Short mmCIF file of C-alpha atoms and ligand atoms in Angstrom, two decimals:
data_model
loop_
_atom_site.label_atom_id
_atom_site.label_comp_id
_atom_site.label_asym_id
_atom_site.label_seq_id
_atom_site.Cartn_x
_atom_site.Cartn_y
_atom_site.Cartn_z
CA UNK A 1 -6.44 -15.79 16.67
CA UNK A 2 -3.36 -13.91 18.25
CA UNK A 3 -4.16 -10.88 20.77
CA UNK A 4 -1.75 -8.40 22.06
CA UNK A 5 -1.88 -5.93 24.58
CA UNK A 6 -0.74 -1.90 23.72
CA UNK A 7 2.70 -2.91 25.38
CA UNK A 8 3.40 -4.97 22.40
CA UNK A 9 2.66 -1.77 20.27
CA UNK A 10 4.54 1.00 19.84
CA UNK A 11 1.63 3.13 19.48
CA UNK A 12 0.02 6.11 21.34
CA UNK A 13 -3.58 6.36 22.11
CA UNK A 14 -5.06 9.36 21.01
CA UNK A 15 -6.80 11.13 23.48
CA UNK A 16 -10.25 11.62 23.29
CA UNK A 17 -11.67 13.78 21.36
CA UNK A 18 -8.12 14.34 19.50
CA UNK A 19 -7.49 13.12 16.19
CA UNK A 20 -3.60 12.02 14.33
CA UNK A 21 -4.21 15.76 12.82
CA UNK A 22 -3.86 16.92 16.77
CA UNK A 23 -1.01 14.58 17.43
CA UNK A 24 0.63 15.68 14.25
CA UNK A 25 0.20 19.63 15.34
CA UNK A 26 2.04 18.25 19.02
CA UNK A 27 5.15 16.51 16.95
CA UNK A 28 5.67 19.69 14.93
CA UNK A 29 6.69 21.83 18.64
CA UNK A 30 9.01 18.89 18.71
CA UNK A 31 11.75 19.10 16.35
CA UNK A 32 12.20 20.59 12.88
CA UNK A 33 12.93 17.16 11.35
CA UNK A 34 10.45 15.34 8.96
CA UNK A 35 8.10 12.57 10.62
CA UNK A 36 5.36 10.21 9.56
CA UNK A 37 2.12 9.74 11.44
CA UNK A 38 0.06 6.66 11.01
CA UNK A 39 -3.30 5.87 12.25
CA UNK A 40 -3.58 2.50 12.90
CA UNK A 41 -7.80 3.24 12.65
CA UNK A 42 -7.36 3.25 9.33
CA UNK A 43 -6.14 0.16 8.41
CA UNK A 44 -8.33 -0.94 11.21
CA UNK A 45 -11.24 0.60 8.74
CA UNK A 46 -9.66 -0.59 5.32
CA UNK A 47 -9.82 -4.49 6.87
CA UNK A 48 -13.76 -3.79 7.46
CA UNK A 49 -14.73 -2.01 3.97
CA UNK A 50 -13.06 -5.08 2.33
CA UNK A 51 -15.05 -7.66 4.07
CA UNK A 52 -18.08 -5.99 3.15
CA UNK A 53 -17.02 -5.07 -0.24
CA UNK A 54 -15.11 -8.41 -0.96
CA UNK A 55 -16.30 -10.77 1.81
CA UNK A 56 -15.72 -14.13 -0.50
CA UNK A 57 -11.42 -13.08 -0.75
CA UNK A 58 -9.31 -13.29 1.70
CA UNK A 59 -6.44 -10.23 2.20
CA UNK A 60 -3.11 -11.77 2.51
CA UNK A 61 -1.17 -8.58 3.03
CA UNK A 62 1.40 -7.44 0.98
CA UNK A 63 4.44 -7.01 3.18
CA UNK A 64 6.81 -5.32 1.10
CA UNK A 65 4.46 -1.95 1.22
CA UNK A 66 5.44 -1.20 4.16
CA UNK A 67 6.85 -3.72 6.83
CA UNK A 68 6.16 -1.55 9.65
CA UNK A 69 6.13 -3.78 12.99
CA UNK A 70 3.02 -1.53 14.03
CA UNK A 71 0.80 -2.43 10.87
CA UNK A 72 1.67 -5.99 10.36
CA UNK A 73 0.78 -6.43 14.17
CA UNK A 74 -2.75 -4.71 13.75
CA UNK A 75 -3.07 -7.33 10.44
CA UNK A 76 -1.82 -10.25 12.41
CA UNK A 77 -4.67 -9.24 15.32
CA UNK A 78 -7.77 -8.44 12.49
CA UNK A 79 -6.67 -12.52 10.95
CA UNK A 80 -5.61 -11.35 7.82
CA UNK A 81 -2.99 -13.30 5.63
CA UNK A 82 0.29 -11.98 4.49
CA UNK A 83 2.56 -11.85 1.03
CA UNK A 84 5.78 -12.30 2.05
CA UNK A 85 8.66 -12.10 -0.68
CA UNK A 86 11.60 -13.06 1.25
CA UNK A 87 13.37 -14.33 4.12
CA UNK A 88 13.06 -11.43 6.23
CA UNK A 89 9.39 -10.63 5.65
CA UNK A 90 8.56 -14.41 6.83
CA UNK A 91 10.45 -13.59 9.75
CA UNK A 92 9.08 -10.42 11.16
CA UNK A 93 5.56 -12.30 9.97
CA UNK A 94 6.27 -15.50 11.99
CA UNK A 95 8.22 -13.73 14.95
CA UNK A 96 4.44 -12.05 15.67
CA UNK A 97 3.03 -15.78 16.01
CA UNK A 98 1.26 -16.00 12.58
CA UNK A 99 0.42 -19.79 11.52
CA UNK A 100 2.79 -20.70 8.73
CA UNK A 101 -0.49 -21.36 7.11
CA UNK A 102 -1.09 -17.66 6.90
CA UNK A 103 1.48 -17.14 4.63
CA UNK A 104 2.40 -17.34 1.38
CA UNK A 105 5.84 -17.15 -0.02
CA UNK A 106 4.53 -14.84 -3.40
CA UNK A 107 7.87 -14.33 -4.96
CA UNK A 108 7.93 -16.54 -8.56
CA UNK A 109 12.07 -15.92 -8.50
CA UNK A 110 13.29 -17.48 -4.74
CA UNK A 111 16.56 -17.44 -3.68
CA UNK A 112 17.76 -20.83 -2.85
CA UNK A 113 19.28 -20.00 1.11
CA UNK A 114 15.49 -18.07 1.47
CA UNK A 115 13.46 -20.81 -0.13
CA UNK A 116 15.12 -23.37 2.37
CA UNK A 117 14.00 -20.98 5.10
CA UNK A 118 10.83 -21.09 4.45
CA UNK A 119 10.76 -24.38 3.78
CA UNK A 120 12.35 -25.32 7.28
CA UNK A 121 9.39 -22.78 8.89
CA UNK A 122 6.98 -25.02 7.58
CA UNK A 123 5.13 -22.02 5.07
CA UNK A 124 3.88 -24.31 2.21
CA UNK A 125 2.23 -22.02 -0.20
CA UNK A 126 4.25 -19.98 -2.66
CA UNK A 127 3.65 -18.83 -6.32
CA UNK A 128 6.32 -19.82 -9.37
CA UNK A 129 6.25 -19.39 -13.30
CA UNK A 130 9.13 -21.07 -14.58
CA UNK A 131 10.55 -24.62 -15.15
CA UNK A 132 13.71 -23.48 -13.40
CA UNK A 133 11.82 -23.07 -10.08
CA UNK A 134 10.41 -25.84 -10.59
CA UNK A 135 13.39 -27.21 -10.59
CA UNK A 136 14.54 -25.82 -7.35
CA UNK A 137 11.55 -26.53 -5.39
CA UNK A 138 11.97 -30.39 -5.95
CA UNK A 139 14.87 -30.45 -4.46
CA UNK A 140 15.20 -27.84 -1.78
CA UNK A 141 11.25 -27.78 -0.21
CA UNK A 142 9.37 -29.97 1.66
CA UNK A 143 5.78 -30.51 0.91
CA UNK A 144 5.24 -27.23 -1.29
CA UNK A 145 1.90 -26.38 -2.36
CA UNK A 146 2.62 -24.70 -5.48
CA UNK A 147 0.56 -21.61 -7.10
CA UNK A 148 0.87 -20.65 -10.75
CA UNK A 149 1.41 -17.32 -11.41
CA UNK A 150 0.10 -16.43 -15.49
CA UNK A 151 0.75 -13.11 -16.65
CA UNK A 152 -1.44 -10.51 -17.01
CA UNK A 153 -2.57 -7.85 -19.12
CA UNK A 154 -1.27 -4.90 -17.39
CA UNK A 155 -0.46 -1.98 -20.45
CA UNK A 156 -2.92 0.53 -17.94
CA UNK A 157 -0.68 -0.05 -14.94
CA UNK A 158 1.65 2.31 -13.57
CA UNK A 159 4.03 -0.35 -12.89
CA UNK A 160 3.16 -2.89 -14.94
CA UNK A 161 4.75 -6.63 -13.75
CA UNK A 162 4.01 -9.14 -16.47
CA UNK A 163 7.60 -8.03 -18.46
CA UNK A 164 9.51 -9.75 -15.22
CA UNK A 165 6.46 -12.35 -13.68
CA UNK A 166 4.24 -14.47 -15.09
CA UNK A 167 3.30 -17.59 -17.39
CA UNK A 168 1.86 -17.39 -20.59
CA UNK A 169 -1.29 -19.02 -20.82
CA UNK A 170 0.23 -21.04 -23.62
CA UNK A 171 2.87 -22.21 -21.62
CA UNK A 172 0.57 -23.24 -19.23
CA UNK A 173 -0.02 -26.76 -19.71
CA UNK A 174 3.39 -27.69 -20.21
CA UNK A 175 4.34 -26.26 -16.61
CA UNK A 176 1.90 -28.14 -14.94
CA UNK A 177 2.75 -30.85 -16.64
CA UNK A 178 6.43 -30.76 -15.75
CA UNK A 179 5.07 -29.66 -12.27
CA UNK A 180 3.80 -33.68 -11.86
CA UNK A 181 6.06 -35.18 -13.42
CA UNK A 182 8.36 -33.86 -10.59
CA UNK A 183 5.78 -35.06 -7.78
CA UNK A 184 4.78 -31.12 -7.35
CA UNK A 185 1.60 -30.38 -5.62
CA UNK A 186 0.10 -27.12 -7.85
CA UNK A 187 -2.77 -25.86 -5.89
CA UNK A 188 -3.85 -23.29 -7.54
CA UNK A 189 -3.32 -19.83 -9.82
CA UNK A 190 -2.14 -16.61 -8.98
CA UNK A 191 -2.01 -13.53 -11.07
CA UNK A 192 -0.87 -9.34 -10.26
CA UNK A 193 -2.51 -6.63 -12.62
CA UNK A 194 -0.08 -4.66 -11.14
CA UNK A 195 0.10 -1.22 -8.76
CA UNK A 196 -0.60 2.32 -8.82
CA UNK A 197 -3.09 1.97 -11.97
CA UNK A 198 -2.68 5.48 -13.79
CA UNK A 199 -5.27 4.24 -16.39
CA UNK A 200 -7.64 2.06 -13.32
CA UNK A 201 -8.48 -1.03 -15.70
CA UNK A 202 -10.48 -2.91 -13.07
CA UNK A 203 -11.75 -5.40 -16.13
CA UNK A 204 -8.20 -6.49 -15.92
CA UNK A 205 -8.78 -8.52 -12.82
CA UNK A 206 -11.77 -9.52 -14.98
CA UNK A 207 -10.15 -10.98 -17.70
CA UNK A 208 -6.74 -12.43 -15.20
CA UNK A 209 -9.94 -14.35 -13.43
CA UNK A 210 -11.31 -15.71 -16.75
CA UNK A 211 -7.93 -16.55 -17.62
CA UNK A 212 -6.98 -18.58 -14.13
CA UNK A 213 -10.29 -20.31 -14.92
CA UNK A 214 -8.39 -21.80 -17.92
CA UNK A 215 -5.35 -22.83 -15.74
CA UNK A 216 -7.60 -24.71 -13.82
CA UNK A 217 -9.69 -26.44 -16.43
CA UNK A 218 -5.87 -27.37 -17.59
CA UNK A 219 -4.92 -28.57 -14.47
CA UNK A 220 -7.84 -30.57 -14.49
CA UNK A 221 -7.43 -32.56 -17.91
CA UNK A 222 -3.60 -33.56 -15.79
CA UNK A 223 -5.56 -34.33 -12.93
CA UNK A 224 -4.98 -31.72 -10.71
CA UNK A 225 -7.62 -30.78 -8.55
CA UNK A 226 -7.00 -27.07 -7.83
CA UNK A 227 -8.43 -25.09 -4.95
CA UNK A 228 -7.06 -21.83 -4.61
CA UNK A 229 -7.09 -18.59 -7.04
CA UNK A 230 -4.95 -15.96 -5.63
CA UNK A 231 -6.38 -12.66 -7.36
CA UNK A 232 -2.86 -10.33 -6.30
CA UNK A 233 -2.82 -6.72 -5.34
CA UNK A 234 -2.97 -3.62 -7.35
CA UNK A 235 -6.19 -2.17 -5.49
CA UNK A 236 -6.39 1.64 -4.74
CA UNK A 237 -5.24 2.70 -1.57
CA UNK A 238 -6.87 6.47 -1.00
CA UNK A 239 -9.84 7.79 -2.48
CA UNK A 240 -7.97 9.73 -4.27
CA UNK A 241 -7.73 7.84 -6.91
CA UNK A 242 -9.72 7.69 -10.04
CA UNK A 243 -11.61 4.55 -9.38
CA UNK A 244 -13.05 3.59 -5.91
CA UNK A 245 -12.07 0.18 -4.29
CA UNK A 246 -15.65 -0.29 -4.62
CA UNK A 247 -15.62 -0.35 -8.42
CA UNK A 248 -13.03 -2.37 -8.48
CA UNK A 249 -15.16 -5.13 -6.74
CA UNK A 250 -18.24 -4.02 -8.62
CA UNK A 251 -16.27 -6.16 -11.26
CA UNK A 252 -14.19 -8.42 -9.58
CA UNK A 253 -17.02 -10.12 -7.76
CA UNK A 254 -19.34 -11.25 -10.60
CA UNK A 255 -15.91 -12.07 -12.69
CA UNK A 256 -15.53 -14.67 -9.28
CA UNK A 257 -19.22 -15.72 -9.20
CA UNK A 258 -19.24 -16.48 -13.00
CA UNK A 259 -16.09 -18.52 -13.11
CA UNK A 260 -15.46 -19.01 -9.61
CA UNK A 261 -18.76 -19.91 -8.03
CA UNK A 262 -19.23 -20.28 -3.96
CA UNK A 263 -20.17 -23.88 -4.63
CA UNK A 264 -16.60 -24.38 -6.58
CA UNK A 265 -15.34 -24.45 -3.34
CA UNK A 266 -12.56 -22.67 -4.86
CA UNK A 267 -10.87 -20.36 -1.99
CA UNK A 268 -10.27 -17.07 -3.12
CA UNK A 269 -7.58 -15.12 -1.19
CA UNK A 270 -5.50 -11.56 -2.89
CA UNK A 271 -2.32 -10.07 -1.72
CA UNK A 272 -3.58 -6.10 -1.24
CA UNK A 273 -0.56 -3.80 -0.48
CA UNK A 274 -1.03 0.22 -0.82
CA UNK A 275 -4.82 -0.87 -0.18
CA UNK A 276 -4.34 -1.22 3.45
CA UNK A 277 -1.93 1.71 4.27
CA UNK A 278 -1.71 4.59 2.01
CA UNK A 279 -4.47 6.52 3.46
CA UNK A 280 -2.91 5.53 7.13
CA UNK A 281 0.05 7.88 6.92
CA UNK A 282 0.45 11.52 6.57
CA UNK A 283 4.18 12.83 5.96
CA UNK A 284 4.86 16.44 7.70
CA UNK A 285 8.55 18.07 5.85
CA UNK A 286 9.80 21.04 7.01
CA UNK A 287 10.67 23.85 5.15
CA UNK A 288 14.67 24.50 5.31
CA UNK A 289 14.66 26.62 2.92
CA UNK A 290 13.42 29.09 0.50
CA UNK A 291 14.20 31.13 -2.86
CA UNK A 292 11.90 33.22 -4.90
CA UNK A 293 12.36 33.98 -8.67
CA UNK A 294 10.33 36.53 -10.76
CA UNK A 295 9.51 35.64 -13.46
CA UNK A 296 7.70 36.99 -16.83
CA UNK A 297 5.88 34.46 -18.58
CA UNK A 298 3.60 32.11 -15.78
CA UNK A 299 1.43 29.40 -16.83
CA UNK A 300 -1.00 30.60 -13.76
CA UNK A 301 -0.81 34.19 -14.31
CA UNK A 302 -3.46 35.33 -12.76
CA UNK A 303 -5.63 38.48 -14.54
CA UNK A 304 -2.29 39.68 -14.60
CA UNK A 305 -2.07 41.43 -10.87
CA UNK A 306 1.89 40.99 -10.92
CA UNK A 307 1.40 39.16 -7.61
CA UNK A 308 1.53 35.54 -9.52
CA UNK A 309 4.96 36.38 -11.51
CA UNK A 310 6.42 35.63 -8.12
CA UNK A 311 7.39 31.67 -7.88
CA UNK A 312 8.11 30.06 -5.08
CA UNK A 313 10.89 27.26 -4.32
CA UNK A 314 10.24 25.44 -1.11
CA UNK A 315 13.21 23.20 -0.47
CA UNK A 316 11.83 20.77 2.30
CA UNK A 317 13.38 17.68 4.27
CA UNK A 318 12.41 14.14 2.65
CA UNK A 319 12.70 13.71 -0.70
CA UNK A 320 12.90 11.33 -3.97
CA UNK A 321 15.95 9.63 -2.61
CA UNK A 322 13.52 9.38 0.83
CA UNK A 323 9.62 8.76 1.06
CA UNK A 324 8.92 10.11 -2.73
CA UNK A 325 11.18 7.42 -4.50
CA UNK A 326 7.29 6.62 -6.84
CA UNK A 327 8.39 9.81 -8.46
CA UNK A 328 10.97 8.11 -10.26
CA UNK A 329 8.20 5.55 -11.58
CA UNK A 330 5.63 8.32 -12.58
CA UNK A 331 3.31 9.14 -9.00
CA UNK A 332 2.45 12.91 -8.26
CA UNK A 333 2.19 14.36 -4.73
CA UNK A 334 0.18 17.40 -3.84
CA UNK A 335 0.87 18.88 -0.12
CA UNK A 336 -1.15 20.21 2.39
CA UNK A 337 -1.46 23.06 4.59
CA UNK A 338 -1.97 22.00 8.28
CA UNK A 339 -3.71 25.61 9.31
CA UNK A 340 -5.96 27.22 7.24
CA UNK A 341 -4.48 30.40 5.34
CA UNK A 342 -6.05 34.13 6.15
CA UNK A 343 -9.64 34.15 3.69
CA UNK A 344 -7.39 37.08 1.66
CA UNK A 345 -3.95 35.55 2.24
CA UNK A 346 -2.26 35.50 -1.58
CA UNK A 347 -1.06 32.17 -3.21
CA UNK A 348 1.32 32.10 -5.35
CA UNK A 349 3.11 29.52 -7.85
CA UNK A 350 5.44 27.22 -6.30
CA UNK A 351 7.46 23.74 -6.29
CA UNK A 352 9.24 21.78 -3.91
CA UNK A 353 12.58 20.64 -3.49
CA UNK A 354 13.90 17.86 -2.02
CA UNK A 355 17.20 18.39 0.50
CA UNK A 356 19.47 16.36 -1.17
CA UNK A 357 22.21 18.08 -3.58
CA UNK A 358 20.78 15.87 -6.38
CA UNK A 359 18.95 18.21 -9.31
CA UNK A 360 16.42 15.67 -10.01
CA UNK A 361 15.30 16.02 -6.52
CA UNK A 362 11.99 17.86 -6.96
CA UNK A 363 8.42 16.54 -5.19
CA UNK A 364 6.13 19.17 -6.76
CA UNK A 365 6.61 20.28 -10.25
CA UNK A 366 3.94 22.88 -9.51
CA UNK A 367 1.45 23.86 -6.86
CA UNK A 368 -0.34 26.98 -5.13
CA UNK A 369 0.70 27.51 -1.60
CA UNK A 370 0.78 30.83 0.27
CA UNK A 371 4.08 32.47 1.20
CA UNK A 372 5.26 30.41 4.23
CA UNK A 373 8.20 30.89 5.93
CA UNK A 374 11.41 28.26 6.53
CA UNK A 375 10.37 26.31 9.61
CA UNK A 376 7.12 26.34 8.58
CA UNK A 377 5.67 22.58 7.77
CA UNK A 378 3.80 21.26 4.86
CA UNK A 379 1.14 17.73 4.65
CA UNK A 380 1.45 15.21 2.13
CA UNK A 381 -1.72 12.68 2.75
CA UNK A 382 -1.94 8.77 1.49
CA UNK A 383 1.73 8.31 1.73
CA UNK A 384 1.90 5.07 3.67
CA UNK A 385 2.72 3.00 0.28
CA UNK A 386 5.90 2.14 -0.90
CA UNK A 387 7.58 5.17 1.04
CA UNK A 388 8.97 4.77 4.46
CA UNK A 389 9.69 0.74 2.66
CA UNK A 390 11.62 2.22 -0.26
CA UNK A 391 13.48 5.02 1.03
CA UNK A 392 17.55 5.62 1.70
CA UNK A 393 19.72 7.59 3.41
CA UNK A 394 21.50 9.10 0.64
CA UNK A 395 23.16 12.45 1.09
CA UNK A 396 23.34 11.85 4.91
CA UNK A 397 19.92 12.47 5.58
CA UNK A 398 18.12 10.60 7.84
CA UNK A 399 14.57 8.37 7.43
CA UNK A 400 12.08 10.08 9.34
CA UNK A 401 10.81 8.95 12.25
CA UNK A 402 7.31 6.81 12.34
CA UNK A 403 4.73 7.69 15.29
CA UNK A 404 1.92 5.38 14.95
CA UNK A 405 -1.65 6.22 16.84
CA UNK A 406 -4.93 4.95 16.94
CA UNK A 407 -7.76 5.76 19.20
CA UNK A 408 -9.15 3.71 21.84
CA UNK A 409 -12.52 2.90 20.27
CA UNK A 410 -10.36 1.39 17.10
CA UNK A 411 -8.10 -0.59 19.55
CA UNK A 412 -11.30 -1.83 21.43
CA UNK A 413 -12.67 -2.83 17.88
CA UNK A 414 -9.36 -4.11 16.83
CA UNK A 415 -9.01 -6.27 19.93
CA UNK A 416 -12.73 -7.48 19.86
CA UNK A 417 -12.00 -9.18 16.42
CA UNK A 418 -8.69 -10.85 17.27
CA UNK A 419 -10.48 -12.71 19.95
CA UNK A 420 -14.00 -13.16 18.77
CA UNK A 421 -13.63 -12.63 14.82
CA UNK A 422 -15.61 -10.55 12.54
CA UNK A 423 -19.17 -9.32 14.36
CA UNK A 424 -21.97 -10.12 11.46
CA UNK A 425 -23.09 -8.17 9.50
CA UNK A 426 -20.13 -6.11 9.57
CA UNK A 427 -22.61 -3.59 7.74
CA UNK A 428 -24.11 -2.05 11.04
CA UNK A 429 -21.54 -2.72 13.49
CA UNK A 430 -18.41 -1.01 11.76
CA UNK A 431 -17.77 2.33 13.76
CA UNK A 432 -17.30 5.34 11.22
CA UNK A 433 -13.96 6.85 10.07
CA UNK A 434 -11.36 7.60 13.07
CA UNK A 435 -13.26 10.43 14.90
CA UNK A 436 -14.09 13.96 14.14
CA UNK A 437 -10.45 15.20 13.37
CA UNK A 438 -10.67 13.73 9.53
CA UNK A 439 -13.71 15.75 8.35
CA UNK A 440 -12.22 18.36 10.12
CA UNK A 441 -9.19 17.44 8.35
CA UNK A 442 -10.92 17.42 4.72
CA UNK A 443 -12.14 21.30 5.10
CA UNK A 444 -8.55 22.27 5.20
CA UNK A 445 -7.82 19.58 2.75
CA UNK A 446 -5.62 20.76 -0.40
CA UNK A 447 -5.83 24.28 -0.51
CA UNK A 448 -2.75 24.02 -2.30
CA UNK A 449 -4.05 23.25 -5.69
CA UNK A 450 -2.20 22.49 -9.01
CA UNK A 451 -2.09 24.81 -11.59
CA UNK A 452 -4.43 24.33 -13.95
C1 PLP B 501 3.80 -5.75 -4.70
C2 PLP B 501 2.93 -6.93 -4.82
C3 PLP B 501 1.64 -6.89 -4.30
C4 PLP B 501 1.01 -5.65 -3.69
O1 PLP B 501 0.69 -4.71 -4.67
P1 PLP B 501 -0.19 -3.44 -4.27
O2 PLP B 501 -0.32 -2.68 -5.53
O3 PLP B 501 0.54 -2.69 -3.24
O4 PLP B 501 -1.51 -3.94 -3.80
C5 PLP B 501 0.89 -8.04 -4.36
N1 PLP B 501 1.38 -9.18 -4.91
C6 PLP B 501 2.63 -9.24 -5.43
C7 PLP B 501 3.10 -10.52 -6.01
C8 PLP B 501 3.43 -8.12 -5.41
O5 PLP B 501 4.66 -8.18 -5.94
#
């Protein structure tokens, strides 16, 4: 496996005893402009609760969740696999040494220039669902080992995929078919349920298994012998969310023993994204500005004290053209205080603003926050998904900058692995959450409520 050394990082070690929360508090002296912090212990911790909870299915990590060098480094040193879906991700994935092996090229739609990349870089494994692509990989790849992607019943996802990827199961047999006709080695199935569940269906994984399990009984009658089922992302990256990861596998794995069994000899590998890095990064914005409206008629009027009529607008720096573009697909954010508010400070009403001149630009419809001033600074928590990878510069205004820490216990842990794998049973040996500074963390932990 590879190893690195902190120089290869861009990381700081968090001193002992400190937590990010600390090192978050030091960046805010620094400047008034927004800033990520992520805590490489975290993914460090995500990699170990999904060998216990999964041990049979191999992560391949979704790049495109966020491509940060820091966090695809850590992956590359824990052994996992990556997702890449284009040129670029293969190359910041190879240019950190990973075996082309370790890869697989998960986009069903290639481009023909990319395709021919990956190709010449020797990564064999990529997913398709047409005839067209079919098509395209028989001339333009050498020695592809092909994965079927089916579609999926995805109606509880928040962004559902199987409109724009994915076979039919009835179309099934006719693409494999084609598939040898053209010489094409089909290895196995792939499926997404697709991200950010707002209705969790874990039985969808359930049913996409069952479903594969027909693929390969097709394959089968054409003679393929298929070894791989590649059981896509879509698992919960915080614990905020309604269902635990650990539900999620409370299904998954019996839907894999049933159709999938150990002795199958099946490999079973998935293509986790926001799993590994939401809970990573916290976001700190700073507030530039401030307006306050009174107002008759509040939702959270309060046993009528007057105090409540008073809303708050908090116009902060990020925003839905920056790190909160999943507010344009249907995600909430809730902030957080970083100090605890006076035991009789008053809360009132509020919502936040992003700083672009765009009137859509809102983060918080509504919330309960205290009366801070401009230059104060407000959390958001689990925003490592899809945020720093999806955001612009529209408007002028800048990304914000990414400080990634871990502390030396995880980097000890994190280097032990990369050169002596996985200690057994990862049940006893995995050291607990990133010290101290999280539970401390969780006591201040949304004070700012919605309104209910
Ligand atoms: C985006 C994507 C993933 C990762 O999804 P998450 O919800 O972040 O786990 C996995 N596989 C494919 C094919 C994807 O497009």
């Amino acid at each position: 496996m590879t190893s690195f050394t902190p120089a290869d990082f861009e990381f700081t070690f968090l001193e002992e005893g400190l937590c990010a929360l600390d090192f978050i508090e030091q960046k805010m002296k620094d400047s008034e402009d927004a800033f990520f912090v992520g805590d490489l212990g975290d993914v460090l911790q995500k990699h170990l609760r999904w060998v216990r909870a999964m041990p049979r299915v191999t992560p391949f990590y979704a790049v495109k969740c966020c491509d940060s060098r820091d966090v695809v480094m850590t992956l590359v040193a824990l052994g996992t696999g990556f997702d890449c879906a284009s040129k670029t991700e293969i190359q910041l994935v190879q240019s950190l040494g990973v075996d082309p092996s370790r890869i697989i090229y998960a986009n069903p739609c290639k481009q023909i220039s990319h395709m021919k990349y990956a190709s010449a870089h020797g990564v064999q494994m990529m997913t398709f669902d047409s005839e067209g692509e079919l098509m395209k990989v028989a001339c333009c790849y050498e020695n592809p080992k092909l994965v079927l992607r089916i579609a999926v019943n995805d109606a509880g996802s928040m962004f559902a995929m199987s409109n724009k990827f994915g076979a039919k199961l009835e179309r099934c047999p006719l693409l494999l078919e084609q598939a040898r006709e053209l010489g094409l080695d089909v290895i196995g199935v792939s499926f997404h349920v697709g991200s950010g569940c707002t209705d969790p269906d874990p039985e969808a994984y359930s049913q996409a298994i069952s479903d594969a399990r027909r693929v390969f009984d097709m394959g089968a009658e054409l003679g393929y012998n298929m070894t791989l089922l590649d059981i896509g992302g879509g698992f919960p990256g915080s614990d905020d969310s309604k269902l635990k990861f650990e539900e999620f596998t409370a299904v998954i794995n019996p839907a894999l023993d049933k159709h999938f069994p150990a002795h199958s000899g099946v490999r079973v590998i998935a293509e986790p994204g926001r799993y590994y890095v939401s809970s990573a990064y916290t976001l700190a914005v700073n507030i530039i500005a401030k307006k306050e409206k009174i107002e008759e008629q509040m939702a959270c009027d309060d046993e009528g004290d007057g105090a409540n009529k008073r809303t708050l607008m908090y116009y902060v720096n990020d925003g839905i053209y920056g790190s909160f573009h999943n507010i344009l697909f249907g995600a909430r954010y809730m902030p957080s205080l970083h100090k605890k508010p006076k035991l009789d400070e008053p809360m009132y009403p509020c919502s936040i603003w992003g700083q672009t001149s765009s009137g859509v630009d809102r983060i918080v419809e509504q919330c309960i926050l205290p009366d801070l001033q401009v230059g104060e600074w407000l959390l958001f928590h689990n925003m490592g998904a899809y945020t720093i990878a999806c955001s612009t510069t529209f408007n002028g205004f800048q990304k914000p900058d990414i400080h990634h820490v871990i502390s030396r216990s995880a980097w000890q842990w994190i280097q032990q692995i990369s050169t002596q794998g996985l200690p057994a049973p990862v049940e006893e040996s995995c050291p607990s959450r990133t010290p101290s500074c999280w539970s401390r963390e969780s006591s201040l932990e949304l004070l700012a409520k919605p309104c209910l």
